[in-house]
mmCIF file of C-alpha atoms in Angstrom:
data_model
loop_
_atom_site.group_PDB
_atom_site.id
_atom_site.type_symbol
_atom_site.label_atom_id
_atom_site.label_comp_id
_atom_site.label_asym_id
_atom_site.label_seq_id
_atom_site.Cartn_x
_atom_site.Cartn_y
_atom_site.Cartn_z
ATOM 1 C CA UNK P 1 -4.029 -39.506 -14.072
ATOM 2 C CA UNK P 2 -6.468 -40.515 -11.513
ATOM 3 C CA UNK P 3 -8.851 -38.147 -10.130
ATOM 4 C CA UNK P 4 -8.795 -37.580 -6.681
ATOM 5 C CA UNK P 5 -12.355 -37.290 -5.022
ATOM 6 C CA UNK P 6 -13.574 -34.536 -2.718
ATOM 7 C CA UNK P 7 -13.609 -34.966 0.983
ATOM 8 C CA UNK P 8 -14.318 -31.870 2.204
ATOM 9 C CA UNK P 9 -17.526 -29.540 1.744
ATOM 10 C CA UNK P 10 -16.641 -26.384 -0.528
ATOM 11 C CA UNK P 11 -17.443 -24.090 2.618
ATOM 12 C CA UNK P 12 -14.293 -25.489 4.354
ATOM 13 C CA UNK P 13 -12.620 -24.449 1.049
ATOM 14 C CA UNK P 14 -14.161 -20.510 1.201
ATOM 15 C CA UNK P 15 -12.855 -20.621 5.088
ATOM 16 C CA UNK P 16 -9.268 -20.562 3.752
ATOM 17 C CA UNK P 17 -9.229 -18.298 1.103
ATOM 18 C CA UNK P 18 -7.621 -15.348 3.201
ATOM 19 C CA UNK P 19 -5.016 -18.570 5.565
ATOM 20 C CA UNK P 20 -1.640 -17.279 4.041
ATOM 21 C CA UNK P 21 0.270 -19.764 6.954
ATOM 22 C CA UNK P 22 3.142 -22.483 7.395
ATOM 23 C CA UNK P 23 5.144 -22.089 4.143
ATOM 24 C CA UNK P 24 3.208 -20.485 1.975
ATOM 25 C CA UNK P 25 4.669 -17.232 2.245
ATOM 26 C CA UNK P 26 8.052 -18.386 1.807
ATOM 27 C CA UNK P 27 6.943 -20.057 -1.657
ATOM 28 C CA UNK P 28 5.128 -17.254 -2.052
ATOM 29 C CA UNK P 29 7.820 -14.605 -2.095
ATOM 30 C CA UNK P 30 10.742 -16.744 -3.485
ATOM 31 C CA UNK P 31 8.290 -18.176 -6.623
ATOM 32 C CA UNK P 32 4.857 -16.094 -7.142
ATOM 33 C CA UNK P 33 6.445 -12.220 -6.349
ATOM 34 C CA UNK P 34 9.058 -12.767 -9.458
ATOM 35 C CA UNK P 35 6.723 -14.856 -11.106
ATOM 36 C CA UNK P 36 3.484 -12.227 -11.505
ATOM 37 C CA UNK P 37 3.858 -10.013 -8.954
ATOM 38 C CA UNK P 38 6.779 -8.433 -9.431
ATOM 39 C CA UNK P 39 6.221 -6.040 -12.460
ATOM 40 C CA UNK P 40 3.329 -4.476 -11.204
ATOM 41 C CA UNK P 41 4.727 -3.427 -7.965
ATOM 42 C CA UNK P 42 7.251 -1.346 -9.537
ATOM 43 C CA UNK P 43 4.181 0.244 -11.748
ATOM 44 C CA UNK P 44 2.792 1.298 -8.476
ATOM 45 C CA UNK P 45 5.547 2.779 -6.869
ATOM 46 C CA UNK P 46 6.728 4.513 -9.963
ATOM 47 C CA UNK P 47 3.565 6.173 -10.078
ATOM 48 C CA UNK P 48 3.256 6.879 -5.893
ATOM 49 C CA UNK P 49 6.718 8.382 -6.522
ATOM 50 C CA UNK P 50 5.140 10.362 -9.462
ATOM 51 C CA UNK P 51 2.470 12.144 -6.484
ATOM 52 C CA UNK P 52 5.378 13.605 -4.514
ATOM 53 C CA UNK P 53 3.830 12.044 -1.512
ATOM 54 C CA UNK P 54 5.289 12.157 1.882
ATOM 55 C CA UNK P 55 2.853 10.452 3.735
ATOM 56 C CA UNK P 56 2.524 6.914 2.406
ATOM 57 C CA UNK P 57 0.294 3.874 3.722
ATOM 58 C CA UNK P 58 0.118 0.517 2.368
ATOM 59 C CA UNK P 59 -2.643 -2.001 2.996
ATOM 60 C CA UNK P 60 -2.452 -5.876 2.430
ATOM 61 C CA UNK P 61 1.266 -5.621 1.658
ATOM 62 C CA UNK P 62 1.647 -8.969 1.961
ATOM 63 C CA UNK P 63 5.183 -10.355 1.681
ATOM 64 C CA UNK P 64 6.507 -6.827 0.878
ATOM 65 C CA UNK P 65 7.127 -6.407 -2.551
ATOM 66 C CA UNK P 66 5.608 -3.151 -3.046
ATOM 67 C CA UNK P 67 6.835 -2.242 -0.005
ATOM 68 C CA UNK P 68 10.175 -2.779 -0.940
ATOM 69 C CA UNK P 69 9.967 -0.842 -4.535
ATOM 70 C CA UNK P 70 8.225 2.146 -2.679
ATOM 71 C CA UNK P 71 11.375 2.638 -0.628
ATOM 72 C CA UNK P 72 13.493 2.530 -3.867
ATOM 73 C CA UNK P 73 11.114 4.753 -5.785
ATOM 74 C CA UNK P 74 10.140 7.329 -3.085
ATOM 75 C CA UNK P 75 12.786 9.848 -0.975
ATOM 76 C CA UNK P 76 13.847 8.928 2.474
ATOM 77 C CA UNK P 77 11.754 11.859 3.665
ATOM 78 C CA UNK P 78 8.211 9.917 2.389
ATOM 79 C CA UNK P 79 7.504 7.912 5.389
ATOM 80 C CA UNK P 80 5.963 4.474 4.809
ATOM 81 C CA UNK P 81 3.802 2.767 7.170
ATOM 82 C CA UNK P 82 2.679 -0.624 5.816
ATOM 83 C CA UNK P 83 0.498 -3.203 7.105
ATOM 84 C CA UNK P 84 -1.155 -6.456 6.776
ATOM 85 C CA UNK P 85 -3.594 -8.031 8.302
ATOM 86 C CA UNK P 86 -2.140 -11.813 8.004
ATOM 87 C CA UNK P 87 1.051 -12.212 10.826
ATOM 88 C CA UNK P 88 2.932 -14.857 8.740
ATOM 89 C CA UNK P 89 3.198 -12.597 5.736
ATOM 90 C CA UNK P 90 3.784 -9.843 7.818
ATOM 91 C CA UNK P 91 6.283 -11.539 9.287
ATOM 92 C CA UNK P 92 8.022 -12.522 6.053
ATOM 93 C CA UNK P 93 8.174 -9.157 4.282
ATOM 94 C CA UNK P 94 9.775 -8.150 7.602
ATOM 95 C CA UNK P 95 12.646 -10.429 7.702
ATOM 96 C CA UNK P 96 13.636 -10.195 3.698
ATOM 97 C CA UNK P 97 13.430 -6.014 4.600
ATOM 98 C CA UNK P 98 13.275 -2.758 2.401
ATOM 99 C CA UNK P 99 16.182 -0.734 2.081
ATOM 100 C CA UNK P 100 15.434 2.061 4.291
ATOM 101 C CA UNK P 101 13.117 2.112 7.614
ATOM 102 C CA UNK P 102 9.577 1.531 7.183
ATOM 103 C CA UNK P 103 7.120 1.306 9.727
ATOM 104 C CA UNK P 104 5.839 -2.724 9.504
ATOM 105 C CA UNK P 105 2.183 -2.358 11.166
ATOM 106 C CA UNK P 106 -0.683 -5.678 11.865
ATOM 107 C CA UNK P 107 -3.681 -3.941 11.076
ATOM 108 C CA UNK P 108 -7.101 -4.716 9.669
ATOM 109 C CA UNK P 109 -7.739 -2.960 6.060
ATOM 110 C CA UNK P 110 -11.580 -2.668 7.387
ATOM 111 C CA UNK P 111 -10.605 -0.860 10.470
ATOM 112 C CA UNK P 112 -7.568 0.714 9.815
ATOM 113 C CA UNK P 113 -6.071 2.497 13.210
ATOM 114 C CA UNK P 114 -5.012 5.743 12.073
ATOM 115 C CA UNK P 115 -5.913 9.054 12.751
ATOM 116 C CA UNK P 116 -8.244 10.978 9.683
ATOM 117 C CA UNK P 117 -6.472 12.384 6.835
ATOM 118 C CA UNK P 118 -3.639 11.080 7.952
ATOM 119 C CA UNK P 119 -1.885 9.760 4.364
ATOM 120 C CA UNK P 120 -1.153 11.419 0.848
ATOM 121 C CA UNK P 121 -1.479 8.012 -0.868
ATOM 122 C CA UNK P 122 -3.259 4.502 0.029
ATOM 123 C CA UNK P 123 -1.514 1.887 -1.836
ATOM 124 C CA UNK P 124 -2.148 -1.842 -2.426
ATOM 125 C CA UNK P 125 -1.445 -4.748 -4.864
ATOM 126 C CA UNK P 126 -3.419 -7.318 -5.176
ATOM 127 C CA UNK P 127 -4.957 -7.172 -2.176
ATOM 128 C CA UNK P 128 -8.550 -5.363 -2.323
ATOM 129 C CA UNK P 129 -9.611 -9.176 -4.050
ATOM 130 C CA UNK P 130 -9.767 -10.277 -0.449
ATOM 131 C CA UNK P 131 -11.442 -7.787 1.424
ATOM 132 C CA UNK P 132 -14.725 -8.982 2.454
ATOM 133 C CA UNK P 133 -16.453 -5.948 2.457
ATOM 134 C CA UNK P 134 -15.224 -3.346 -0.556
ATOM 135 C CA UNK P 135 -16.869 -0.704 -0.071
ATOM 136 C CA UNK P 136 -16.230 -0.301 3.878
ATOM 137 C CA UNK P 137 -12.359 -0.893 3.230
ATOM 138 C CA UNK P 138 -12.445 2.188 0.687
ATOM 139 C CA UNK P 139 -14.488 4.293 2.738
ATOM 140 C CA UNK P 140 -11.716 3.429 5.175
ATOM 141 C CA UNK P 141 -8.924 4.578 2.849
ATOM 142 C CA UNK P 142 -11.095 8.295 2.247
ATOM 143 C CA UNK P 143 -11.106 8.094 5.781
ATOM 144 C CA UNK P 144 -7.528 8.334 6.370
ATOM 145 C CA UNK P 145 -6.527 10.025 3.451
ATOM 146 C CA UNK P 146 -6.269 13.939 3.233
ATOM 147 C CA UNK P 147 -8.083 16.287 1.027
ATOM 148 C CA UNK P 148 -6.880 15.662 -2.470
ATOM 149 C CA UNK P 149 -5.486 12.134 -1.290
ATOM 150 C CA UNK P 150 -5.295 9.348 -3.408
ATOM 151 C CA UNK P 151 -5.871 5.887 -3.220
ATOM 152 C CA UNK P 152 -4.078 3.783 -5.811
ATOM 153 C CA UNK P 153 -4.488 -0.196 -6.219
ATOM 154 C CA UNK P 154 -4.569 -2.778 -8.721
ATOM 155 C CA UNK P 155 -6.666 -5.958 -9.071
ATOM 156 C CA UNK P 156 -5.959 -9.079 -11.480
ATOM 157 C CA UNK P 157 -8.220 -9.646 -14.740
ATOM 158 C CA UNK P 158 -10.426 -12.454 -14.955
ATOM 159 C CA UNK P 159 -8.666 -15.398 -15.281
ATOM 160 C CA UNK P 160 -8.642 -15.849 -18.724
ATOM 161 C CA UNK P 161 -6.962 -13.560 -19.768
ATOM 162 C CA UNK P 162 -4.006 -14.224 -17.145
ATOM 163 C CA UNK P 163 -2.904 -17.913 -18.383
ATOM 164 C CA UNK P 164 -1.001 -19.743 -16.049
ATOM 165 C CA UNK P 165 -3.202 -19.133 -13.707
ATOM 166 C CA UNK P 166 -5.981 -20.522 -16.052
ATOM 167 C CA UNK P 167 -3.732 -23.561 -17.139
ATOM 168 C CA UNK P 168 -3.558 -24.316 -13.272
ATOM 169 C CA UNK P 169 -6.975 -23.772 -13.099
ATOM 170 C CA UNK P 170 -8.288 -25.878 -15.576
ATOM 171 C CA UNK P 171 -6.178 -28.982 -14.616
ATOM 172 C CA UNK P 172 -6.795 -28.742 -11.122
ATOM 173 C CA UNK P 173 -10.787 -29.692 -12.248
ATOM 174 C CA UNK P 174 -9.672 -33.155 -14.333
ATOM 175 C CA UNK P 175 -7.870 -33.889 -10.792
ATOM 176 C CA UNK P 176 -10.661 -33.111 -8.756
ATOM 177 C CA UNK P 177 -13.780 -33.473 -11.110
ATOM 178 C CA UNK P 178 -16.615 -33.669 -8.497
ATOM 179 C CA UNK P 179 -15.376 -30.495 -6.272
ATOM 180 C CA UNK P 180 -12.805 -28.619 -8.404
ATOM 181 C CA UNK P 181 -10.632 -26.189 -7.057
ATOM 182 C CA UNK P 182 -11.888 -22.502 -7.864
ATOM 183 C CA UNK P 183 -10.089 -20.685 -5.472
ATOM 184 C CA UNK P 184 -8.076 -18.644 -8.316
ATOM 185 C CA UNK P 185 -10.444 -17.861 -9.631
ATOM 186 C CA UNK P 186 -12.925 -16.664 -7.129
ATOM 187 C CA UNK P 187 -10.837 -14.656 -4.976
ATOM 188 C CA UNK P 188 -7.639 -13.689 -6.666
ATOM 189 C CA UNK P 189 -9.416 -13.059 -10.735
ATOM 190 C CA UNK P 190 -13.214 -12.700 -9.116
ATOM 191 C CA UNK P 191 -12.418 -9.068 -8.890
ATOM 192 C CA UNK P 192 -12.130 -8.016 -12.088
ATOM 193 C CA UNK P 193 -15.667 -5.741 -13.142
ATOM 194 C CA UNK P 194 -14.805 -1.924 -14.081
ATOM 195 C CA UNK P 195 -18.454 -1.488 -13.386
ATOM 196 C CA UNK P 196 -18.572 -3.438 -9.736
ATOM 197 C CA UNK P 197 -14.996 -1.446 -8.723
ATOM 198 C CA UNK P 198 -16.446 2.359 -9.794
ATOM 199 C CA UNK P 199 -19.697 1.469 -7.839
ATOM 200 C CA UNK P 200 -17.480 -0.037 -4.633
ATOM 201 C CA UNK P 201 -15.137 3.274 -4.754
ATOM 202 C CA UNK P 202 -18.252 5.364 -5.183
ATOM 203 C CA UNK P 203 -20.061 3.663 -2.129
ATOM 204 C CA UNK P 204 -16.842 4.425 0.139
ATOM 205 C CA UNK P 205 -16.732 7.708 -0.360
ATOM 206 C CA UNK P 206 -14.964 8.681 -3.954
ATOM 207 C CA UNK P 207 -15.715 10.929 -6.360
ATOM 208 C CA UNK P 208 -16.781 9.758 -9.973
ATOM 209 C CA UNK P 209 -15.141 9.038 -12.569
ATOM 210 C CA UNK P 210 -11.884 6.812 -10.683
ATOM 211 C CA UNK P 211 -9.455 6.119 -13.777
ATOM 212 C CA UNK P 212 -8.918 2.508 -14.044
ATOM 213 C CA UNK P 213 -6.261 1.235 -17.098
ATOM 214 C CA UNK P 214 -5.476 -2.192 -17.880
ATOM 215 C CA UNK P 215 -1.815 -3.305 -18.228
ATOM 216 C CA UNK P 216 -1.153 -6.379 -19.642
ATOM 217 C CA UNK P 217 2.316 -8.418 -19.240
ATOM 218 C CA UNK P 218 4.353 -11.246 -19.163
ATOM 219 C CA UNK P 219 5.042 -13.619 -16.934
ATOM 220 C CA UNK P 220 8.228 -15.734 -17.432
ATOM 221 C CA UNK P 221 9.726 -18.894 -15.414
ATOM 222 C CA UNK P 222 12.400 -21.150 -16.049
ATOM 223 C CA UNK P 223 10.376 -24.529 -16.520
ATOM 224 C CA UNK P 224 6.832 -25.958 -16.144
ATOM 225 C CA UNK P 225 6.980 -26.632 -12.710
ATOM 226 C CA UNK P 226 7.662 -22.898 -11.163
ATOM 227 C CA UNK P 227 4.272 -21.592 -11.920
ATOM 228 C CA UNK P 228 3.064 -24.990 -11.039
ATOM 229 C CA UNK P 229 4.813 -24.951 -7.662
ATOM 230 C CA UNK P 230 3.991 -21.148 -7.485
ATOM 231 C CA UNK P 231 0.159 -21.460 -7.638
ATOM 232 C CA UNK P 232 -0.093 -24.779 -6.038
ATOM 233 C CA UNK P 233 1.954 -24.232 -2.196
ATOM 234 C CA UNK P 234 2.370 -21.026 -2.656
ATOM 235 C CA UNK P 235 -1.313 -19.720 -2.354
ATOM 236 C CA UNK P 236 -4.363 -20.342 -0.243
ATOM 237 C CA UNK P 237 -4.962 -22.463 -3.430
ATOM 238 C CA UNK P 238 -2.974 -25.392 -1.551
ATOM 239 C CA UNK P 239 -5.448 -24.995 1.313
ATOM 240 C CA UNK P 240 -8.229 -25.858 -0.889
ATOM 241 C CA UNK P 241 -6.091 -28.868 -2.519
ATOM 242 C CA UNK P 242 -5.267 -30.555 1.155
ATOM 243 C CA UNK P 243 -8.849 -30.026 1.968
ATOM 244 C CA UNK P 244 -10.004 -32.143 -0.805
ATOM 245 C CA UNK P 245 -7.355 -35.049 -0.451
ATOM 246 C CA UNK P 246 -3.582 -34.211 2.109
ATOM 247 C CA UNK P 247 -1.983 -37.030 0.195
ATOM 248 C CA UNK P 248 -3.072 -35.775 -3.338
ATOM 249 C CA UNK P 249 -0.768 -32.182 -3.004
ATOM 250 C CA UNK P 250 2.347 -33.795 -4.862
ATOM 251 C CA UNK P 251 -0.421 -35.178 -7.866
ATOM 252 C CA UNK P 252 -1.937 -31.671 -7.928
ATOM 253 C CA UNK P 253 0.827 -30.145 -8.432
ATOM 254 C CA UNK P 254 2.806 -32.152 -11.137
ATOM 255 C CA UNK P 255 -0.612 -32.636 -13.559
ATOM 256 C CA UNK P 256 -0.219 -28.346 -13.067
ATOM 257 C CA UNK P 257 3.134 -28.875 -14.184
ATOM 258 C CA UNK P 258 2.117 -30.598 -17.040
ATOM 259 C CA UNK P 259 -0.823 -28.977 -18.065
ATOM 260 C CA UNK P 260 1.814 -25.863 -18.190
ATOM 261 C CA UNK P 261 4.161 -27.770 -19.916
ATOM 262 C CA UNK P 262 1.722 -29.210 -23.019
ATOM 263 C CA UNK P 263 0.574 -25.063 -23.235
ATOM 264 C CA UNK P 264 3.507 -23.228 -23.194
ATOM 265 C CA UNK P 265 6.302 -26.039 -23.852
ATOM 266 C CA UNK P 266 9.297 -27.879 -21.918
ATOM 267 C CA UNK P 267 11.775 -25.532 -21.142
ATOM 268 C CA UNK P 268 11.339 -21.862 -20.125
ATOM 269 C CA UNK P 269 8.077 -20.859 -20.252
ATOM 270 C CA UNK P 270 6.122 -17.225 -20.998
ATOM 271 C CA UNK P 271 2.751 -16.465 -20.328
ATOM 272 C CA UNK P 272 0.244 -13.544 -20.649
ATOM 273 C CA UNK P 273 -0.536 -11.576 -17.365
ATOM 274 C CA UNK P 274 -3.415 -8.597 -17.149
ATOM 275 C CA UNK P 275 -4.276 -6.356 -14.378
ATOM 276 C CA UNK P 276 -5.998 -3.268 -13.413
ATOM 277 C CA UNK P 277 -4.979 0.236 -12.027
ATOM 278 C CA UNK P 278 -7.339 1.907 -10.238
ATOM 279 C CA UNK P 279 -7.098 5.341 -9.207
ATOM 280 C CA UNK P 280 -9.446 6.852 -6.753
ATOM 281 C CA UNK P 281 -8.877 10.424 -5.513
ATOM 282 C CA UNK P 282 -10.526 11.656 -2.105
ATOM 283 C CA UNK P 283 -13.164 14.947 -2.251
#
């Protein structure tokens, strides 16, 4: 395969890290939600239905996965406000839908517009990675959250140790060689010290020790190409790929494909996924 050479300065790349826009959250929730994220948003409503809550909000909810399982998990009578700070995704968790009312909300994780102790529970999946300023977005959750309140989230592993998202990963770098594409593992898996998380939580407000578990899974897709596809357009991953070379998406993509495929095989394919829980309750 020929590598494709860099034509953009890896700033440009950092810029786009948080651009969820045109279809990537379509590929996003039809490929990556069943793909990885699936699993763990049922862990997290599970255990915000375990709290009894009836005051619920949800920050970076994204396409609305955990959205959805919290209005399965929970009573009608917990209300759910979730939000987002990205329109298009927004807008795409709003037109797939939940299965009872929920209040859809844009709002900014960093400056959240609600009232003080407000919420029972602060949820979010996968989304603290992004945040560009930790601490400040978890002082914000103690903020809204009553006395006793609890702020529950989960953040990926490093990369490593989730592997198609390495396998991606490391072919992505024999495509590009002189600029290769990190952005999976510098936003999504860059999130993953115990230490760095306890300290954050600690800095916005909550009390010592949080409880933070690890839960490792699998991830399963019918061929190669899904978690190929998955990673590759259905990320801010494929901002960083057009960036580099707008022609070279389609080459990206299938040396992916077959980096999965050598790895895992040629047919349906399994792979290890690992995450954190992280349980912070308010003073």
């Amino acid at each position: 395969m020929t590598p494709i050479m860099a034509t953009q300065p890896p700033t440009f790349v950092v810029a786009s890290d948080h651009e969820f826009a045109g279809s990537i959250p379509a590929v996003y929730d039809a490929l990556l939600v069943p793909l990885i994220f699936e699993q763990y948003a049922l862990d997290l409503a599970h255990r915000v239905a375990a709290l009894h809550a009836t005051r619920v909000l949800e920050i970076a909810a994204g396409t609305g996965v955990v959205t959805r399982a919290l209005a399965r998990a929970t009573p009608a009578s917990t209300s759910i406000v979730a939000t987002d700070l990205n329109v298009a995704m927004l807008d795409q968790a709003e037109a797939v839908g939940t299965s009872r009312p929920v209040q859809w909300q844009l709002a900014d994780a960093l400056a959240l517009p609600h009232d003080d102790e407000t919420f029972d529970v602060v949820v979010c999946q996968f989304g603290v990675m992004f945040l560009p300023d930790k601490p400040r977005a978890f002082a914000e959750a103690h903020r809204v959250l009553a006395p006793g309140g609890v702020l529950l989230f989960n953040v990926w592993d490093r990369i490593a140790e989730n592997e198609f998202a390495d396998t991606v990963t490391t072919a992505l770098a024999s495509v590009f060689p002189d600029d290769p594409p990190r952005f999976l593992a510098r936003v999504p898996h860059g999130y993953h010290d115990r230490a760095a998380i306890a300290d954050d939580l600690a800095a916005g407000g909550f009390r010592r020790p949080c409880d933070i578990t690890t839960l490792t899974a699998r991830s399963r897709a019918d061929t190669p190409r899904v978690p190929a596809v998955a990673y590759c357009l259905g990320t801010p991953l494929r901002n960083e790929l057009e960036a580099r070379d707008a022609s070279g998406l389609d080459v990206a993509t299938a040396a992916a494909a077959l980096a999965v495929e050598r790895r895992f095989g040629a047919q349906a394919v399994v792979g290890k996924l690992q995450a954190h829980v992280v349980v912070a309750t308010r003073h």
